[in-house]
Tab-separated table of C-alpha atoms and ligand atoms in Angstrom:
chain	number	residue	atom	x	y	z
A	1	MET	CA	-33.441	-80.317	64.829
A	2	THR	CA	-36.359	-81.801	62.779
A	3	LYS	CA	-34.700	-82.375	58.783
A	4	PHE	CA	-37.590	-82.106	56.360
A	5	THR	CA	-37.810	-83.115	52.699
A	6	PHE	CA	-39.400	-80.254	50.370
A	7	ALA	CA	-40.400	-79.916	46.637
A	8	ILE	CA	-39.210	-76.424	45.504
A	9	MET	CA	-41.224	-75.363	42.280
A	10	GLY	CA	-38.994	-72.993	39.813
A	11	ALA	CA	-35.983	-73.492	41.989
A	12	THR	CA	-33.928	-71.925	38.761
A	13	GLY	CA	-36.012	-68.445	39.542
A	14	HIS	CA	-35.427	-65.662	41.353
A	15	ILE	CA	-37.154	-67.271	44.586
A	16	GLY	CA	-36.884	-70.901	44.200
A	17	HIS	CA	-32.878	-70.518	43.982
A	18	HIS	CA	-32.194	-69.004	47.235
A	19	LEU	CA	-34.856	-71.050	48.796
A	20	THR	CA	-33.092	-73.977	47.325
A	21	GLU	CA	-29.993	-73.127	48.810
A	22	GLU	CA	-30.828	-71.778	52.430
A	23	LEU	CA	-32.889	-75.196	53.094
A	24	LEU	CA	-29.771	-77.740	51.627
A	25	LYS	CA	-27.935	-75.427	54.108
A	26	LYS	CA	-30.233	-76.092	56.802
A	27	GLY	CA	-29.948	-79.546	56.362
A	28	HIS	CA	-32.569	-80.514	55.043
A	29	GLN	CA	-33.585	-82.607	51.670
A	30	VAL	CA	-34.650	-80.820	48.916
A	31	ARG	CA	-36.348	-81.945	45.109
A	32	ALA	CA	-35.369	-79.029	43.077
A	33	LEU	CA	-38.315	-78.527	40.340
A	34	GLY	CA	-37.569	-76.641	37.229
A	35	ARG	CA	-37.908	-77.024	33.434
A	36	ASP	CA	-33.770	-77.309	32.220
A	37	ALA	CA	-32.344	-79.941	33.594
A	38	ARG	CA	-28.976	-78.378	32.759
A	39	LYS	CA	-29.707	-75.165	34.999
A	40	LEU	CA	-30.721	-77.441	37.639
A	41	GLN	CA	-27.093	-79.139	37.274
A	42	GLU	CA	-25.725	-76.351	39.924
A	43	LEU	CA	-28.071	-77.044	42.512
A	44	LYS	CA	-27.395	-80.884	42.209
A	45	THR	CA	-23.882	-80.156	42.996
A	46	LYS	CA	-25.024	-78.415	46.219
A	47	GLY	CA	-26.807	-81.670	47.424
A	48	ALA	CA	-30.793	-81.302	45.644
A	49	GLU	CA	-32.029	-84.274	43.916
A	50	ILE	CA	-33.531	-82.551	40.306
A	51	LEU	CA	-36.591	-83.216	38.692
A	52	SER	CA	-37.076	-81.153	35.240
A	53	GLY	CA	-40.517	-80.860	33.179
A	54	ASP	CA	-43.244	-78.633	32.503
A	55	PHE	CA	-45.340	-77.530	35.363
A	56	THR	CA	-48.541	-78.047	33.630
A	57	ASP	CA	-47.811	-82.031	33.908
A	58	SER	CA	-49.309	-82.975	37.143
A	59	SER	CA	-47.625	-86.372	37.020
A	60	LEU	CA	-44.356	-84.916	36.936
A	61	LEU	CA	-45.594	-82.939	39.730
A	62	PHE	CA	-47.068	-85.713	41.935
A	63	LYS	CA	-43.917	-87.669	41.539
A	64	ALA	CA	-41.983	-84.680	42.910
A	65	PHE	CA	-44.558	-83.723	45.980
A	66	LYS	CA	-45.103	-87.439	47.103
A	67	GLU	CA	-43.930	-88.054	50.512
A	68	CYS	CA	-42.409	-84.855	50.981
A	69	ASN	CA	-43.214	-82.703	54.192
A	70	ALA	CA	-44.043	-79.874	52.661
A	71	VAL	CA	-44.297	-78.152	48.953
A	72	PHE	CA	-43.115	-74.732	47.731
A	73	SER	CA	-45.616	-74.239	45.044
A	74	PHE	CA	-45.211	-71.618	42.548
A	75	ILE	CA	-47.020	-70.277	38.954
A	76	PRO	CA	-43.945	-69.495	36.386
A	77	PRO	CA	-45.186	-65.899	35.141
A	78	GLY	CA	-45.523	-67.608	31.726
A	79	LEU	CA	-44.521	-64.232	29.773
A	80	ASN	CA	-43.591	-66.571	26.737
A	81	ALA	CA	-46.522	-68.618	26.699
A	82	ASP	CA	-48.793	-68.528	23.421
A	83	ASP	CA	-51.774	-67.820	26.150
A	84	MET	CA	-50.743	-66.559	29.204
A	85	GLU	CA	-53.570	-66.888	31.194
A	86	VAL	CA	-54.258	-70.807	29.813
A	87	PHE	CA	-50.787	-71.484	30.911
A	88	ARG	CA	-51.087	-69.813	34.698
A	89	GLU	CA	-54.439	-71.856	34.891
A	90	LYS	CA	-53.701	-74.953	33.449
A	91	THR	CA	-50.520	-74.606	35.839
A	92	ALA	CA	-52.507	-73.785	38.944
A	93	GLU	CA	-54.678	-76.879	38.257
A	94	ALA	CA	-52.011	-78.952	37.710
A	95	ILE	CA	-50.662	-78.228	41.342
A	96	ALA	CA	-53.736	-78.556	43.059
A	97	GLN	CA	-54.316	-81.968	41.524
A	98	ALA	CA	-50.649	-83.305	42.473
A	99	ILE	CA	-50.924	-81.950	46.190
A	100	ALA	CA	-54.294	-83.377	46.681
A	101	LYS	CA	-53.404	-86.639	45.010
A	102	ALA	CA	-50.202	-86.697	46.707
A	103	ARG	CA	-52.071	-86.142	49.866
A	104	VAL	CA	-49.078	-83.180	50.969
A	105	SER	CA	-49.932	-81.944	54.381
A	106	TYR	CA	-47.785	-78.637	54.179
A	107	VAL	CA	-47.946	-75.724	51.261
A	108	LEU	CA	-46.198	-72.779	50.901
A	109	ASN	CA	-48.102	-70.883	48.245
A	110	LEU	CA	-46.377	-68.071	46.833
A	111	SER	CA	-49.064	-65.459	45.844
A	112	SER	CA	-48.922	-61.881	45.532
A	113	ILE	CA	-50.493	-58.562	47.401
A	114	GLY	CA	-53.466	-58.200	46.008
A	115	ALA	CA	-54.760	-61.607	45.350
A	116	ASN	CA	-57.505	-60.787	47.857
A	117	LEU	CA	-59.301	-59.273	44.791
A	118	SER	CA	-60.970	-61.653	42.292
A	119	SER	CA	-60.440	-59.459	39.040
A	120	GLY	CA	-59.143	-56.373	37.825
A	121	ASN	CA	-55.743	-57.212	38.927
A	122	GLY	CA	-54.142	-58.406	35.983
A	123	PRO	CA	-51.889	-61.632	36.190
A	124	ILE	CA	-52.482	-61.451	40.033
A	125	LYS	CA	-56.030	-62.850	39.385
A	126	GLU	CA	-54.932	-66.295	38.863
A	127	LEU	CA	-53.113	-66.005	42.427
A	128	HIS	CA	-56.391	-65.416	44.128
A	129	HIS	CA	-58.301	-68.454	42.313
A	130	GLN	CA	-55.088	-70.753	43.356
A	131	GLU	CA	-55.155	-69.516	46.917
A	132	GLU	CA	-59.202	-70.759	46.710
A	133	ARG	CA	-58.304	-74.009	45.018
A	134	LEU	CA	-55.579	-74.602	47.355
A	135	ASN	CA	-58.041	-73.723	50.584
A	136	SER	CA	-60.390	-76.218	49.030
A	137	ILE	CA	-58.234	-79.141	49.453
A	138	GLU	CA	-59.029	-81.629	52.516
A	139	ASN	CA	-56.488	-81.897	55.531
A	140	LEU	CA	-53.902	-79.053	53.943
A	141	ASN	CA	-52.031	-76.750	55.856
A	142	VAL	CA	-51.545	-73.616	53.668
A	143	LEU	CA	-49.960	-70.359	53.715
A	144	HIS	CA	-50.393	-67.959	51.236
A	145	PHE	CA	-47.384	-65.868	51.261
A	146	ARG	CA	-48.248	-62.367	49.319
A	147	PRO	CA	-45.121	-60.182	48.787
A	148	GLY	CA	-44.614	-57.209	47.274
A	149	PHE	CA	-43.719	-55.827	43.922
A	150	PHE	CA	-40.206	-57.520	43.247
A	151	MET	CA	-37.067	-55.379	42.835
A	152	GLU	CA	-35.865	-57.575	40.158
A	153	ASN	CA	-38.847	-56.275	37.956
A	154	PHE	CA	-36.513	-53.537	37.244
A	155	GLN	CA	-34.507	-55.870	34.989
A	156	MET	CA	-37.081	-55.501	32.857
A	157	PHE	CA	-36.493	-52.020	32.122
A	158	ILE	CA	-32.749	-52.900	31.137
A	159	PRO	CA	-33.673	-52.455	27.014
A	160	SER	CA	-35.537	-49.043	28.028
A	161	ILE	CA	-32.911	-47.713	30.006
A	162	LYS	CA	-30.223	-48.387	27.489
A	163	ASN	CA	-32.358	-47.261	24.224
A	164	SER	CA	-34.206	-44.498	25.770
A	165	GLU	CA	-31.977	-43.362	29.232
A	166	MET	CA	-35.574	-43.840	31.049
A	167	ILE	CA	-38.031	-45.953	32.992
A	168	ALA	CA	-41.763	-45.790	31.786
A	169	THR	CA	-44.903	-47.508	32.756
A	170	ALA	CA	-48.039	-46.411	33.663
A	171	ILE	CA	-47.546	-46.672	37.367
A	172	GLU	CA	-48.309	-42.917	39.431
A	173	ASN	CA	-44.335	-41.424	39.481
A	174	ASP	CA	-45.366	-40.625	43.394
A	175	LEU	CA	-47.336	-43.869	44.202
A	176	PRO	CA	-45.544	-45.534	47.179
A	177	ILE	CA	-45.289	-49.015	46.228
A	178	PRO	CA	-44.228	-52.113	48.601
A	179	MET	CA	-41.059	-53.046	46.605
A	180	VAL	CA	-39.110	-56.492	47.990
A	181	ALA	CA	-36.006	-58.239	47.389
A	182	THR	CA	-36.535	-61.916	46.314
A	183	SER	CA	-33.437	-62.650	48.407
A	184	ASP	CA	-35.401	-61.594	51.181
A	185	ILE	CA	-38.481	-63.540	50.289
A	186	ALA	CA	-36.402	-66.928	50.467
A	187	LEU	CA	-35.048	-66.473	53.413
A	188	LYS	CA	-38.528	-65.366	55.285
A	189	ILE	CA	-40.005	-68.582	53.469
A	190	SER	CA	-36.984	-70.836	54.576
A	191	GLU	CA	-38.157	-69.580	57.951
A	192	PHE	CA	-41.614	-70.717	57.664
A	193	LEU	CA	-40.636	-74.296	56.161
A	194	ASP	CA	-37.966	-74.809	58.488
A	195	ALA	CA	-40.413	-74.385	61.584
A	196	LEU	CA	-43.694	-75.868	59.797
A	197	LYS	CA	-45.459	-74.707	62.054
A	198	PHE	CA	-48.736	-73.022	59.883
A	199	THR	CA	-51.976	-74.585	60.429
A	200	GLY	CA	-55.260	-74.607	58.177
A	201	SER	CA	-55.042	-71.699	55.598
A	202	THR	CA	-53.532	-68.399	56.424
A	203	VAL	CA	-51.846	-65.534	54.821
A	204	PHE	CA	-49.275	-63.551	55.108
A	205	GLU	CA	-48.158	-60.219	53.030
A	206	PHE	CA	-44.404	-59.104	52.880
A	207	VAL	CA	-42.809	-56.320	51.893
A	208	GLY	CA	-39.254	-54.264	51.977
A	209	PRO	CA	-38.107	-52.044	54.582
A	210	ARG	CA	-40.148	-49.138	53.299
A	211	ASP	CA	-42.031	-48.630	50.157
A	212	MET	CA	-40.623	-46.425	47.539
A	213	THR	CA	-42.417	-44.641	44.188
A	214	MET	CA	-41.076	-45.760	40.913
A	215	ALA	CA	-39.198	-42.170	40.468
A	216	GLU	CA	-37.340	-42.746	43.685
A	217	ALA	CA	-36.447	-46.317	42.635
A	218	THR	CA	-35.501	-44.951	39.400
A	219	LYS	CA	-33.199	-42.663	40.567
A	220	VAL	CA	-31.104	-44.765	43.189
A	221	ILE	CA	-30.998	-47.511	40.195
A	222	GLY	CA	-29.782	-44.707	37.872
A	223	LYS	CA	-26.865	-43.427	40.112
A	224	ALA	CA	-25.669	-46.964	40.444
A	225	ILE	CA	-25.232	-47.183	36.562
A	226	GLY	CA	-23.641	-44.182	36.694
A	227	LYS	CA	-27.001	-42.379	34.849
A	228	PRO	CA	-27.880	-39.970	37.531
A	229	ASP	CA	-30.255	-38.155	34.905
A	230	LEU	CA	-31.915	-41.140	34.677
A	231	LYS	CA	-35.847	-40.416	34.119
A	232	TYR	CA	-38.820	-42.016	35.389
A	233	THR	CA	-42.001	-41.638	32.869
A	234	GLN	CA	-45.638	-42.054	34.005
A	235	LEU	CA	-47.382	-43.104	30.815
A	236	SER	CA	-51.039	-43.123	29.943
A	237	TYR	CA	-52.420	-46.753	29.838
A	238	GLU	CA	-52.917	-46.427	25.872
A	239	GLN	CA	-49.274	-45.436	25.702
A	240	ALA	CA	-48.162	-48.093	28.015
A	241	GLU	CA	-49.621	-50.717	26.483
A	242	GLU	CA	-48.349	-49.660	23.206
A	243	LYS	CA	-44.742	-49.610	24.659
A	244	MET	CA	-44.959	-53.378	26.069
A	245	ILE	CA	-46.417	-54.635	22.350
A	246	ALA	CA	-43.460	-52.596	20.656
A	247	SER	CA	-40.825	-54.110	23.059
A	248	GLY	CA	-42.240	-57.784	22.199
A	249	MET	CA	-45.002	-58.389	24.482
A	250	THR	CA	-48.443	-60.006	23.282
A	251	HIS	CA	-51.010	-57.803	23.486
A	252	GLN	CA	-52.967	-60.302	26.163
A	253	ILE	CA	-49.981	-59.472	28.515
A	254	ALA	CA	-49.641	-55.988	27.811
A	255	LYS	CA	-53.386	-55.953	28.684
A	256	LEU	CA	-52.918	-57.490	31.971
A	257	MET	CA	-49.788	-55.757	32.708
A	258	VAL	CA	-51.859	-52.405	32.304
A	259	GLU	CA	-54.527	-53.710	34.379
A	260	MET	CA	-52.355	-54.401	37.190
A	261	HIS	CA	-50.871	-50.915	37.152
A	262	ARG	CA	-54.465	-49.657	37.233
A	263	ALA	CA	-55.119	-51.421	40.070
A	264	PHE	CA	-52.342	-50.220	41.661
A	265	ASN	CA	-52.654	-46.612	41.053
A	266	GLU	CA	-56.708	-46.954	41.924
A	267	ARG	CA	-55.521	-48.281	45.048
A	268	LYS	CA	-56.894	-51.195	44.751
A	269	ILE	CA	-53.721	-53.433	44.870
A	270	ARG	CA	-52.914	-52.566	48.695
A	271	LEU	CA	-51.720	-54.260	51.854
A	272	THR	CA	-54.090	-55.852	54.280
A	273	GLN	CA	-51.932	-56.831	57.049
A	274	GLN	CA	-50.253	-54.504	59.401
A	275	MET	CA	-46.533	-54.385	58.525
A	276	THR	CA	-44.412	-55.371	61.906
A	277	ALA	CA	-40.686	-56.149	61.596
A	278	GLU	CA	-41.630	-59.820	60.658
A	279	HIS	CA	-43.399	-58.497	57.574
A	280	LYS	CA	-40.411	-56.826	56.227
A	281	GLY	CA	-37.074	-58.056	54.652
A	282	LYS	CA	-34.042	-55.833	55.099
A	283	THR	CA	-32.727	-55.058	51.529
A	284	THR	CA	-32.813	-51.708	50.633
A	285	MET	CA	-33.145	-50.279	47.306
A	286	GLU	CA	-29.988	-49.038	47.515
A	287	GLU	CA	-28.459	-52.518	48.438
A	288	PHE	CA	-30.175	-54.214	45.465
A	289	SER	CA	-29.419	-51.649	43.033
A	290	LYS	CA	-25.913	-52.780	43.511
A	291	ILE	CA	-26.849	-56.136	41.910
A	292	PHE	CA	-28.525	-54.420	39.708
A	293	SER	CA	-25.730	-52.490	38.275
A	294	GLN	CA	-23.724	-55.896	37.950
A	295	ILE	CA	-26.365	-57.203	35.722
A	296	TYR	CA	-26.726	-54.350	33.783
A	297	ASN	CA	-23.358	-54.178	33.093
A	298	LEU	CA	-22.762	-57.778	32.034
A	299	ILE	CA	-26.092	-57.437	29.651
A	300	LYS	CA	-24.167	-54.137	28.177
A	301	LYS	CA	-21.065	-55.971	27.564
A	302	ALA	CA	-22.718	-58.929	25.959
A	303	ALA	CA	-24.737	-56.452	23.496
B	401	NAP	N1	-42.861	-59.937	39.753
B	401	NAP	C1	-43.629	-59.682	40.992
B	401	NAP	O1	-43.384	-58.454	41.232
B	401	NAP	C2	-44.135	-60.413	41.507
B	401	NAP	C3	-45.136	-60.164	42.913
B	401	NAP	C4	-45.185	-60.888	43.648
B	401	NAP	C5	-45.801	-62.277	43.194
B	401	NAP	N2	-45.102	-62.814	41.941
B	401	NAP	C6	-45.101	-63.898	41.168
B	401	NAP	O2	-44.157	-64.710	41.478
B	401	NAP	C7	-43.905	-65.450	40.414
B	401	NAP	C8	-42.522	-65.614	40.044
B	401	NAP	O3	-42.168	-64.499	39.435
B	401	NAP	P1	-40.517	-64.490	38.417
B	401	NAP	O4	-40.619	-63.273	37.712
B	401	NAP	O5	-39.609	-63.777	39.761
B	401	NAP	O6	-40.496	-65.677	38.075
B	401	NAP	P2	-38.693	-66.316	38.043
B	401	NAP	O7	-38.020	-66.145	39.628
B	401	NAP	O8	-38.120	-65.831	37.177
B	401	NAP	O9	-39.197	-67.875	38.283
B	401	NAP	C9	-39.655	-68.797	37.202
B	401	NAP	C10	-39.152	-70.211	37.229
B	401	NAP	O10	-40.077	-70.639	36.652
B	401	NAP	C11	-39.424	-71.850	35.718
B	401	NAP	N3	-40.415	-72.268	34.787
B	401	NAP	C12	-40.708	-71.039	34.212
B	401	NAP	N4	-41.998	-71.484	33.041
B	401	NAP	C13	-42.002	-72.798	33.315
B	401	NAP	C14	-42.826	-74.118	32.874
B	401	NAP	N5	-43.472	-74.250	31.643
B	401	NAP	N6	-42.626	-75.191	33.569
B	401	NAP	C15	-41.489	-75.620	34.792
B	401	NAP	N7	-41.009	-74.516	35.443
B	401	NAP	C16	-41.008	-73.176	34.492
B	401	NAP	C17	-38.246	-71.229	35.372
B	401	NAP	O11	-37.575	-72.129	35.079
B	401	NAP	P3	-35.955	-71.495	33.941
B	401	NAP	O12	-35.012	-71.064	34.828
B	401	NAP	O13	-35.751	-72.806	32.875
B	401	NAP	O14	-36.520	-70.030	33.054
B	401	NAP	C18	-37.722	-70.674	36.655
B	401	NAP	O15	-37.449	-71.472	37.676
B	401	NAP	C19	-44.823	-64.712	39.433
B	401	NAP	O16	-45.274	-65.993	38.541
B	401	NAP	C20	-46.330	-64.442	40.228
B	401	NAP	O17	-46.994	-65.278	40.455
B	401	NAP	C21	-44.270	-61.476	41.211
């Protein structure tokens, strides 16, 4: 088996940490990138080389990408940035510049379902532009990996569950949504990187074992945390925006999130490929809810 060197962005994040560990297990060399050197230490003890700094810094990325066989490129959510859109655009540009300068041959780019749309899709818009930026780099083999809604997103609702015994967004309660566990995403990406066979510019959509509505997912999660009556409430777009702002989000981010939820409701964000078995992770919402429950209890204890 050929052993490669990979640069993994967001190595302390949901996908990045699973992916780094998976690639190390397969015997590859990994340069794990994150913004916090202390949080990266655990990966260092597992054999990764670590690099820390801000992903808007193209020179840091160039250093990490130089002489790598492939890069896992990733734009952080930017939920704490003063201006989320500016942060995501600056990061995307820094990534593209560093890839071109380091003459990287293979990039597995984390994108999202809905990135086929150039506008009206909230934070996914930048992922559309990033796909285009990377497609314009000469001699680059790039696979745009477009996963569905992360099951881990439900962790954002923990304060609402604790304070008001409900999960509430503007997403329709009976709209089936492709939900997927980030550990399954990491596993699939590790297979693509281990083989390194993709050529040109391609797209790959990836979902969970079955689509779920917000109401169904809320029921499963409620049962796992001992709240079988936990309710999902569909809010109006205005109510949803106000609720997010009240919870501490900036007006800009709340607007972008509502725009994305509206695009789901209007069936604009939808799959464009046939979801055969290779496009599906194995983790069910029932299995994920056990992990959710552990995190919920830890947070409850700490509060
Ligand atoms: N959420 C979804 O449903 C969904 C669906 C499809 C695609 N996506 C895409 O997936 C991306 C990741 O989402 P996530 O919520 O799962 O992220 P996450 O795993 O929580 O990852 C954040 C990672 O980025 C690092 N980071 C954050 N800001 C940084 C900065 N300024 N410079 C360097 N590193 C920084 C974090 O470091 P620390 O550990 O130090 O914080 C962490 O490693 C999103 O941005 C989105 O584009 C999301």
